[in-house]
């Protein structure tokens, strides 16, 4: 919904989709994940096209996807209703409006009146068409496609033009309080945002330029890639101009999308600063949190039988929304959503999604825009006047690859068959056939391994396996029947439900499989893993970005810009690289070039790396972090260091650390330590980015090696693909991702203007042109050292140099 701001002369104007109007007013009952489908929008679109093609053969004048738009006046409000009728044709001289709905509800439950909102949608389209074509009556055909059994069920109703117009007026009258609520908020919000002031007395160096670039992108449209070093204040530098754009006519909302939950807090803090700077600022934001994290139940099961917050959700949600929209803070965080959800007995996750339609800023994970299953369909069914702010955008290509890939393992199908117990059934037969196909794959892996043992028992194929996909489709049909017949919550039901979702996800990816994908099958003893890997996500991302008005992709590491523009599907995007706002002399940047970290040299390098690390730590008391390309390499240096330098305190990152263990690891890096601490961590891991150890919490970072991803079958496929399509396979698969991890790790060091510290790089490759050209401008003072003593001497001079005066830190 969009609202034109009212004034003394003009009535309130509201643009509203027909679907949103009827679902908001008429949808009732409970949330039930059993019948929501794995990918409702994409699957529904395919089914629509299928039924529309069949109807076109039956009716010569059948028109599909007919855009309809009509103004209505009601209660002093001018509504513009918009939507698309699935089909329109003439039968026996009467116009028929077809509304198509796909569903997984059991056939017995698909009654004529089970979903009033479906009738209402078709009837509103009929009202618009009748008005515009001066028709006396129209028939609405409601067509259901039951996806599991592929059964088509149709109902029809014929209404006069007068009856249709009366129904529309009744709906608009009922919606009027909500329209006025939205209009009142937007009037106050947009007026306030127009005069919004920057929440600090001055801009940091480079920050004003970033704000200007972002604002221009938001106003003019298009995309901007912005490499902004730590310290510029990236979060405020994108949110402030985006909000100013809302105040100057961009409808919005603003989507602030992140790669990790931890960085969402920075966006929330920036908005809180704006509110603190202007306590009367009407600014509503909602933070969308994963279901498992925000769920109020001990075990998440989104069915009316298991969850009191899902049971009757649609009957209570409007009262809950009205209450939450009066919240004086405007900051609808996860904790606040849970508070309102408990009060009104509704699901906090779904409530957050519903509140997003009434918010100025929506904070959430990448997947709410880029994942074809999870994306916010309520916004992205068509293009809107949206602004996308993509935080830590260097993560986007890999995340997009994951979203468009799928994997299955033989063991899951074998265990499911075993769990069903003795006896024969159609489901067990379908499971056996899928399992047998995995066995055929395993035999092929064994044959390939005998010919090419580089990556063990693995083979690749440039096309999808259609035989396997058909077996999987038949299995899904049997799983759906079993799940419908066994609704009781138990371990077996959960196991088969997860298998069903995994299989449907595979089939979704299979439908998009093209030259940007590869099928990988690997065998490990008796086990087999199959994956459809998306090698190049650029086409998907390009389509996603067209859904909004403008996008700003920002990170401290977006070099080279051509690489990110390519993989993000934005060849025409503007790219800017801003200089660090901090004095270059605050960071000693050194390279121990006589240490080789190549795989064949790693064991020999261990004693020397330990000596260099000790020299760095002994130069000044403080906290240090050393990053390694693998756990194995890290563990060997860690043991060697402890043996050679037992008096220096150390801590070690372990694999699969939970949130509490990660917090405990970071808490050891306390300010003003009495003795030095050296932490050992993995490059590209949880401590390699998104960690803020400002001031003297961290005064030194060592990066062992250029961060190249481990050579593997997958990476070699990436290399081959981009060598064939771009002519730079090694850069795309190894060098660029590796250097990004190096720069991110080094970025943990200088966080504020008063921070000082040392970055020590290990490997002579860092001083070659291939790597020097990837370094940001504020790394131009890189120096080499050849001995531990040279490092000590250099650091002694660095730490004795005069320190810059303190400056205020800005988010």
mmCIF file of N, CA, C and O in Angstrom, residues 536-601:
data_model
loop_
_atom_site.group_PDB
_atom_site.id
_atom_site.type_symbol
_atom_site.label_atom_id
_atom_site.label_comp_id
_atom_site.label_asym_id
_atom_site.label_seq_id
_atom_site.Cartn_x
_atom_site.Cartn_y
_atom_site.Cartn_z
ATOM 1 N N UNK A 536 27.371 -19.496 -10.732
ATOM 2 C CA UNK A 536 27.294 -18.069 -11.060
ATOM 3 C C UNK A 536 25.890 -17.558 -10.733
ATOM 4 O O UNK A 536 24.936 -17.848 -11.455
ATOM 5 N N UNK A 537 25.720 -16.809 -9.628
ATOM 6 C CA UNK A 537 24.385 -16.351 -9.227
ATOM 7 C C UNK A 537 23.986 -15.016 -9.844
ATOM 8 O O UNK A 537 22.963 -14.446 -9.465
ATOM 9 N N UNK A 538 24.786 -14.485 -10.767
ATOM 10 C CA UNK A 538 24.588 -13.104 -11.222
ATOM 11 C C UNK A 538 23.217 -12.879 -11.857
ATOM 12 O O UNK A 538 22.605 -11.826 -11.662
ATOM 13 N N UNK A 539 22.717 -13.846 -12.624
ATOM 14 C CA UNK A 539 21.416 -13.654 -13.278
ATOM 15 C C UNK A 539 20.300 -13.558 -12.245
ATOM 16 O O UNK A 539 19.370 -12.750 -12.386
ATOM 17 N N UNK A 540 20.365 -14.388 -11.205
ATOM 18 C CA UNK A 540 19.355 -14.331 -10.150
ATOM 19 C C UNK A 540 19.405 -12.991 -9.419
ATOM 20 O O UNK A 540 18.373 -12.367 -9.167
ATOM 21 N N UNK A 541 20.602 -12.556 -9.060
ATOM 22 C CA UNK A 541 20.739 -11.305 -8.322
ATOM 23 C C UNK A 541 20.305 -10.112 -9.171
ATOM 24 O O UNK A 541 19.684 -9.169 -8.666
ATOM 25 N N UNK A 542 20.639 -10.142 -10.456
ATOM 26 C CA UNK A 542 20.230 -9.049 -11.344
ATOM 27 C C UNK A 542 18.708 -8.899 -11.335
ATOM 28 O O UNK A 542 18.178 -7.782 -11.260
ATOM 29 N N UNK A 543 17.998 -10.035 -11.405
ATOM 30 C CA UNK A 543 16.533 -9.989 -11.384
ATOM 31 C C UNK A 543 16.019 -9.469 -10.048
ATOM 32 O O UNK A 543 15.045 -8.701 -9.997
ATOM 33 N N UNK A 544 16.668 -9.846 -8.961
ATOM 34 C CA UNK A 544 16.236 -9.384 -7.637
ATOM 35 C C UNK A 544 16.375 -7.871 -7.500
ATOM 36 O O UNK A 544 15.503 -7.198 -6.938
ATOM 37 N N UNK A 545 17.465 -7.325 -7.990
ATOM 38 C CA UNK A 545 17.694 -5.894 -7.838
ATOM 39 C C UNK A 545 16.702 -5.063 -8.660
ATOM 40 O O UNK A 545 16.456 -3.897 -8.337
ATOM 41 N N UNK A 546 16.131 -5.628 -9.714
ATOM 42 C CA UNK A 546 15.147 -4.883 -10.492
ATOM 43 C C UNK A 546 13.843 -4.675 -9.735
ATOM 44 O O UNK A 546 12.998 -3.882 -10.159
ATOM 45 N N UNK A 547 13.669 -5.375 -8.607
ATOM 46 C CA UNK A 547 12.435 -5.263 -7.838
ATOM 47 C C UNK A 547 12.340 -3.963 -7.063
ATOM 48 O O UNK A 547 11.280 -3.628 -6.528
ATOM 49 N N UNK A 548 13.431 -3.215 -6.959
ATOM 50 C CA UNK A 548 13.421 -1.977 -6.206
ATOM 51 C C UNK A 548 13.855 -0.791 -7.039
ATOM 52 O O UNK A 548 14.285 -0.915 -8.186
ATOM 53 N N UNK A 549 13.770 0.364 -6.430
ATOM 54 C CA UNK A 549 14.155 1.615 -7.090
ATOM 55 C C UNK A 549 15.662 1.767 -7.137
ATOM 56 O O UNK A 549 16.246 2.139 -8.155
ATOM 57 N N UNK A 550 16.302 1.490 -6.004
ATOM 58 C CA UNK A 550 17.743 1.675 -5.920
ATOM 59 C C UNK A 550 18.349 0.754 -4.894
ATOM 60 O O UNK A 550 17.664 0.269 -3.978
ATOM 61 N N UNK A 551 19.639 0.486 -5.056
ATOM 62 C CA UNK A 551 20.348 -0.410 -4.138
ATOM 63 C C UNK A 551 21.735 0.137 -3.878
ATOM 64 O O UNK A 551 22.409 0.632 -4.795
ATOM 65 N N UNK A 552 22.154 0.054 -2.618
ATOM 66 C CA UNK A 552 23.509 0.420 -2.224
ATOM 67 C C UNK A 552 24.143 -0.812 -1.596
ATOM 68 O O UNK A 552 23.650 -1.330 -0.587
ATOM 69 N N UNK A 553 25.207 -1.301 -2.215
ATOM 70 C CA UNK A 553 25.946 -2.439 -1.688
ATOM 71 C C UNK A 553 27.219 -1.885 -1.077
ATOM 72 O O UNK A 553 28.018 -1.251 -1.769
ATOM 73 N N UNK A 554 27.417 -2.102 0.216
ATOM 74 C CA UNK A 554 28.555 -1.469 0.871
ATOM 75 C C UNK A 554 29.297 -2.451 1.764
ATOM 76 O O UNK A 554 28.731 -3.393 2.303
ATOM 77 N N UNK A 555 30.587 -2.219 1.870
ATOM 78 C CA UNK A 555 31.468 -3.081 2.659
ATOM 79 C C UNK A 555 32.822 -2.401 2.743
ATOM 80 O O UNK A 555 33.146 -1.514 1.939
ATOM 81 N N UNK A 556 33.613 -2.834 3.703
ATOM 82 C CA UNK A 556 34.995 -2.349 3.761
ATOM 83 C C UNK A 556 35.849 -3.002 2.683
ATOM 84 O O UNK A 556 36.943 -2.523 2.380
ATOM 85 N N UNK A 557 35.354 -4.100 2.095
ATOM 86 C CA UNK A 557 36.147 -4.842 1.108
ATOM 87 C C UNK A 557 35.282 -5.195 -0.088
ATOM 88 O O UNK A 557 34.559 -6.187 -0.070
ATOM 89 N N UNK A 558 35.360 -4.388 -1.121
ATOM 90 C CA UNK A 558 34.658 -4.660 -2.369
ATOM 91 C C UNK A 558 35.603 -4.454 -3.546
ATOM 92 O O UNK A 558 35.284 -3.755 -4.506
ATOM 93 N N UNK A 559 36.768 -5.052 -3.442
ATOM 94 C CA UNK A 559 37.763 -4.907 -4.514
ATOM 95 C C UNK A 559 38.135 -6.292 -5.046
ATOM 96 O O UNK A 559 38.264 -7.246 -4.271
ATOM 97 N N UNK A 560 38.302 -6.369 -6.388
ATOM 98 C CA UNK A 560 38.069 -5.294 -7.347
ATOM 99 C C UNK A 560 36.585 -5.098 -7.603
ATOM 100 O O UNK A 560 35.810 -6.057 -7.591
ATOM 101 N N UNK A 561 36.205 -3.872 -7.876
ATOM 102 C CA UNK A 561 34.787 -3.566 -8.079
ATOM 103 C C UNK A 561 34.210 -4.341 -9.252
ATOM 104 O O UNK A 561 33.044 -4.765 -9.211
ATOM 105 N N UNK A 562 35.004 -4.561 -10.286
ATOM 106 C CA UNK A 562 34.505 -5.275 -11.465
ATOM 107 C C UNK A 562 34.050 -6.693 -11.119
ATOM 108 O O UNK A 562 33.091 -7.210 -11.692
ATOM 109 N N UNK A 563 34.742 -7.318 -10.181
ATOM 110 C CA UNK A 563 34.403 -8.681 -9.754
ATOM 111 C C UNK A 563 33.033 -8.697 -9.082
ATOM 112 O O UNK A 563 32.175 -9.543 -9.389
ATOM 113 N N UNK A 564 32.787 -7.760 -8.174
ATOM 114 C CA UNK A 564 31.515 -7.730 -7.461
ATOM 115 C C UNK A 564 30.379 -7.243 -8.351
ATOM 116 O O UNK A 564 29.246 -7.738 -8.253
ATOM 117 N N UNK A 565 30.642 -6.295 -9.226
ATOM 118 C CA UNK A 565 29.613 -5.873 -10.179
ATOM 119 C C UNK A 565 29.190 -7.046 -11.054
ATOM 120 O O UNK A 565 28.006 -7.225 -11.349
ATOM 121 N N UNK A 566 30.149 -7.845 -11.459
ATOM 122 C CA UNK A 566 29.872 -9.000 -12.313
ATOM 123 C C UNK A 566 29.039 -10.032 -11.571
ATOM 124 O O UNK A 566 27.952 -10.421 -12.015
ATOM 125 N N UNK A 567 29.522 -10.506 -10.420
ATOM 126 C CA UNK A 567 28.836 -11.594 -9.719
ATOM 127 C C UNK A 567 27.502 -11.162 -9.117
ATOM 128 O O UNK A 567 26.627 -12.005 -8.878
ATOM 129 N N UNK A 568 27.332 -9.872 -8.852
ATOM 130 C CA UNK A 568 26.060 -9.395 -8.313
ATOM 131 C C UNK A 568 25.083 -9.011 -9.417
ATOM 132 O O UNK A 568 23.976 -8.526 -9.130
ATOM 133 N N UNK A 569 25.473 -9.225 -10.661
ATOM 134 C CA UNK A 569 24.570 -8.945 -11.775
ATOM 135 C C UNK A 569 24.315 -7.481 -12.001
ATOM 136 O O UNK A 569 23.237 -7.099 -12.475
ATOM 137 N N UNK A 570 25.296 -6.630 -11.702
ATOM 138 C CA UNK A 570 25.122 -5.182 -11.803
ATOM 139 C C UNK A 570 26.218 -4.557 -12.661
ATOM 140 O O UNK A 570 27.017 -3.731 -12.183
ATOM 141 N N UNK A 571 26.282 -4.903 -13.933
ATOM 142 C CA UNK A 571 27.378 -4.392 -14.770
ATOM 143 C C UNK A 571 27.366 -2.879 -14.940
ATOM 144 O O UNK A 571 28.408 -2.273 -15.199
ATOM 145 N N UNK A 572 26.185 -2.246 -14.796
ATOM 146 C CA UNK A 572 26.081 -0.799 -14.988
ATOM 147 C C UNK A 572 26.138 -0.031 -13.670
ATOM 148 O O UNK A 572 25.978 1.191 -13.652
ATOM 149 N N UNK A 573 26.347 -0.718 -12.561
ATOM 150 C CA UNK A 573 26.367 -0.034 -11.268
ATOM 151 C C UNK A 573 27.545 0.916 -11.169
ATOM 152 O O UNK A 573 28.616 0.681 -11.731
ATOM 153 N N UNK A 574 27.327 1.983 -10.428
ATOM 154 C CA UNK A 574 28.415 2.901 -10.125
ATOM 155 C C UNK A 574 29.219 2.335 -8.963
ATOM 156 O O UNK A 574 28.657 1.717 -8.051
ATOM 157 N N UNK A 575 30.528 2.514 -8.988
ATOM 158 C CA UNK A 575 31.384 2.008 -7.907
ATOM 159 C C UNK A 575 32.276 3.125 -7.402
ATOM 160 O O UNK A 575 32.873 3.872 -8.191
ATOM 161 N N UNK A 576 32.355 3.249 -6.074
ATOM 162 C CA UNK A 576 33.238 4.237 -5.460
ATOM 163 C C UNK A 576 34.037 3.545 -4.361
ATOM 164 O O UNK A 576 33.558 2.614 -3.707
ATOM 165 N N UNK A 577 35.265 3.988 -4.177
ATOM 166 C CA UNK A 577 36.127 3.478 -3.110
ATOM 167 C C UNK A 577 36.608 4.676 -2.304
ATOM 168 O O UNK A 577 37.277 5.571 -2.835
ATOM 169 N N UNK A 578 36.243 4.713 -1.041
ATOM 170 C CA UNK A 578 36.577 5.837 -0.180
ATOM 171 C C UNK A 578 37.837 5.537 0.619
ATOM 172 O O UNK A 578 38.111 4.391 0.976
ATOM 173 N N UNK A 579 38.582 6.577 0.910
ATOM 174 C CA UNK A 579 39.807 6.417 1.682
ATOM 175 C C UNK A 579 39.477 6.289 3.164
ATOM 176 O O UNK A 579 38.436 6.737 3.640
ATOM 177 N N UNK A 580 40.390 5.679 3.897
ATOM 178 C CA UNK A 580 40.219 5.556 5.342
ATOM 179 C C UNK A 580 40.233 6.943 5.986
ATOM 180 O O UNK A 580 41.026 7.806 5.607
ATOM 181 N N UNK A 581 39.366 7.175 6.960
ATOM 182 C CA UNK A 581 39.351 8.473 7.636
ATOM 183 C C UNK A 581 40.440 8.616 8.692
ATOM 184 O O UNK A 581 40.584 9.690 9.286
ATOM 185 N N UNK A 582 41.193 7.545 8.953
ATOM 186 C CA UNK A 582 42.167 7.560 10.025
ATOM 187 C C UNK A 582 43.567 7.764 9.485
ATOM 188 O O UNK A 582 43.887 7.353 8.365
ATOM 189 N N UNK A 583 44.433 8.389 10.264
ATOM 190 C CA UNK A 583 45.814 8.612 9.813
ATOM 191 C C UNK A 583 46.497 7.290 9.473
ATOM 192 O O UNK A 583 46.427 6.324 10.237
ATOM 193 N N UNK A 584 47.134 7.258 8.344
ATOM 194 C CA UNK A 584 47.799 6.043 7.883
ATOM 195 C C UNK A 584 48.859 5.579 8.875
ATOM 196 O O UNK A 584 49.076 4.376 9.062
ATOM 197 N N UNK A 585 49.485 6.552 9.538
ATOM 198 C CA UNK A 585 50.563 6.198 10.452
ATOM 199 C C UNK A 585 50.078 5.518 11.728
ATOM 200 O O UNK A 585 50.884 5.046 12.537
ATOM 201 N N UNK A 586 48.745 5.434 11.917
ATOM 202 C CA UNK A 586 48.221 4.713 13.080
ATOM 203 C C UNK A 586 48.354 3.201 12.944
ATOM 204 O O UNK A 586 48.168 2.469 13.912
ATOM 205 N N UNK A 587 48.646 2.732 11.746
ATOM 206 C CA UNK A 587 48.762 1.294 11.521
ATOM 207 C C UNK A 587 50.123 0.962 10.921
ATOM 208 O O UNK A 587 50.489 1.489 9.862
ATOM 209 N N UNK A 588 50.865 0.115 11.598
ATOM 210 C CA UNK A 588 52.104 -0.428 11.037
ATOM 211 C C UNK A 588 51.723 -1.620 10.177
ATOM 212 O O UNK A 588 51.159 -2.598 10.672
ATOM 213 N N UNK A 589 52.000 -1.535 8.886
ATOM 214 C CA UNK A 589 51.627 -2.587 7.950
ATOM 215 C C UNK A 589 52.896 -3.246 7.426
ATOM 216 O O UNK A 589 53.678 -2.636 6.692
ATOM 217 N N UNK A 590 53.100 -4.509 7.826
ATOM 218 C CA UNK A 590 54.367 -5.188 7.553
ATOM 219 C C UNK A 590 54.125 -6.550 6.929
ATOM 220 O O UNK A 590 53.089 -7.193 7.177
ATOM 221 N N UNK A 591 55.079 -6.991 6.142
ATOM 222 C CA UNK A 591 54.986 -8.302 5.499
ATOM 223 C C UNK A 591 56.276 -9.080 5.739
ATOM 224 O O UNK A 591 57.371 -8.618 5.375
ATOM 225 N N UNK A 592 56.134 -10.241 6.375
ATOM 226 C CA UNK A 592 57.273 -11.148 6.550
ATOM 227 C C UNK A 592 57.377 -11.981 5.274
ATOM 228 O O UNK A 592 56.815 -13.077 5.171
ATOM 229 N N UNK A 593 58.115 -11.457 4.315
ATOM 230 C CA UNK A 593 58.079 -12.054 2.986
ATOM 231 C C UNK A 593 58.948 -13.299 2.858
ATOM 232 O O UNK A 593 58.856 -14.020 1.866
ATOM 233 N N UNK A 594 59.764 -13.575 3.860
ATOM 234 C CA UNK A 594 60.620 -14.761 3.765
ATOM 235 C C UNK A 594 59.971 -15.992 4.394
ATOM 236 O O UNK A 594 60.647 -16.981 4.674
ATOM 237 N N UNK A 595 58.673 -15.945 4.618
ATOM 238 C CA UNK A 595 57.926 -17.096 5.122
ATOM 239 C C UNK A 595 56.951 -17.532 4.037
ATOM 240 O O UNK A 595 56.109 -16.752 3.595
ATOM 241 N N UNK A 596 57.086 -18.770 3.601
ATOM 242 C CA UNK A 596 56.167 -19.305 2.604
ATOM 243 C C UNK A 596 55.055 -20.074 3.301
ATOM 244 O O UNK A 596 55.330 -20.978 4.098
ATOM 245 N N UNK A 597 53.810 -19.712 3.003
ATOM 246 C CA UNK A 597 52.660 -20.422 3.586
ATOM 247 C C UNK A 597 51.982 -21.331 2.568
ATOM 248 O O UNK A 597 50.869 -21.797 2.794
ATOM 249 N N UNK A 598 52.658 -21.560 1.438
ATOM 250 C CA UNK A 598 52.113 -22.507 0.472
ATOM 251 C C UNK A 598 51.974 -23.877 1.127
ATOM 252 O O UNK A 598 52.737 -24.219 2.039
ATOM 253 N N UNK A 599 51.040 -24.660 0.660
ATOM 254 C CA UNK A 599 50.703 -25.909 1.329
ATOM 255 C C UNK A 599 51.918 -26.806 1.534
ATOM 256 O O UNK A 599 52.115 -27.372 2.618
ATOM 257 N N UNK A 600 52.776 -26.879 0.504
ATOM 258 C CA UNK A 600 53.935 -27.779 0.600
ATOM 259 C C UNK A 600 54.972 -27.275 1.596
ATOM 260 O O UNK A 600 55.828 -28.035 2.050
ATOM 261 N N UNK A 601 54.921 -25.981 1.959
ATOM 262 C CA UNK A 601 55.934 -25.383 2.835
ATOM 263 C C UNK A 601 55.435 -25.158 4.258
ATOM 264 O O UNK A 601 56.177 -24.619 5.092
#
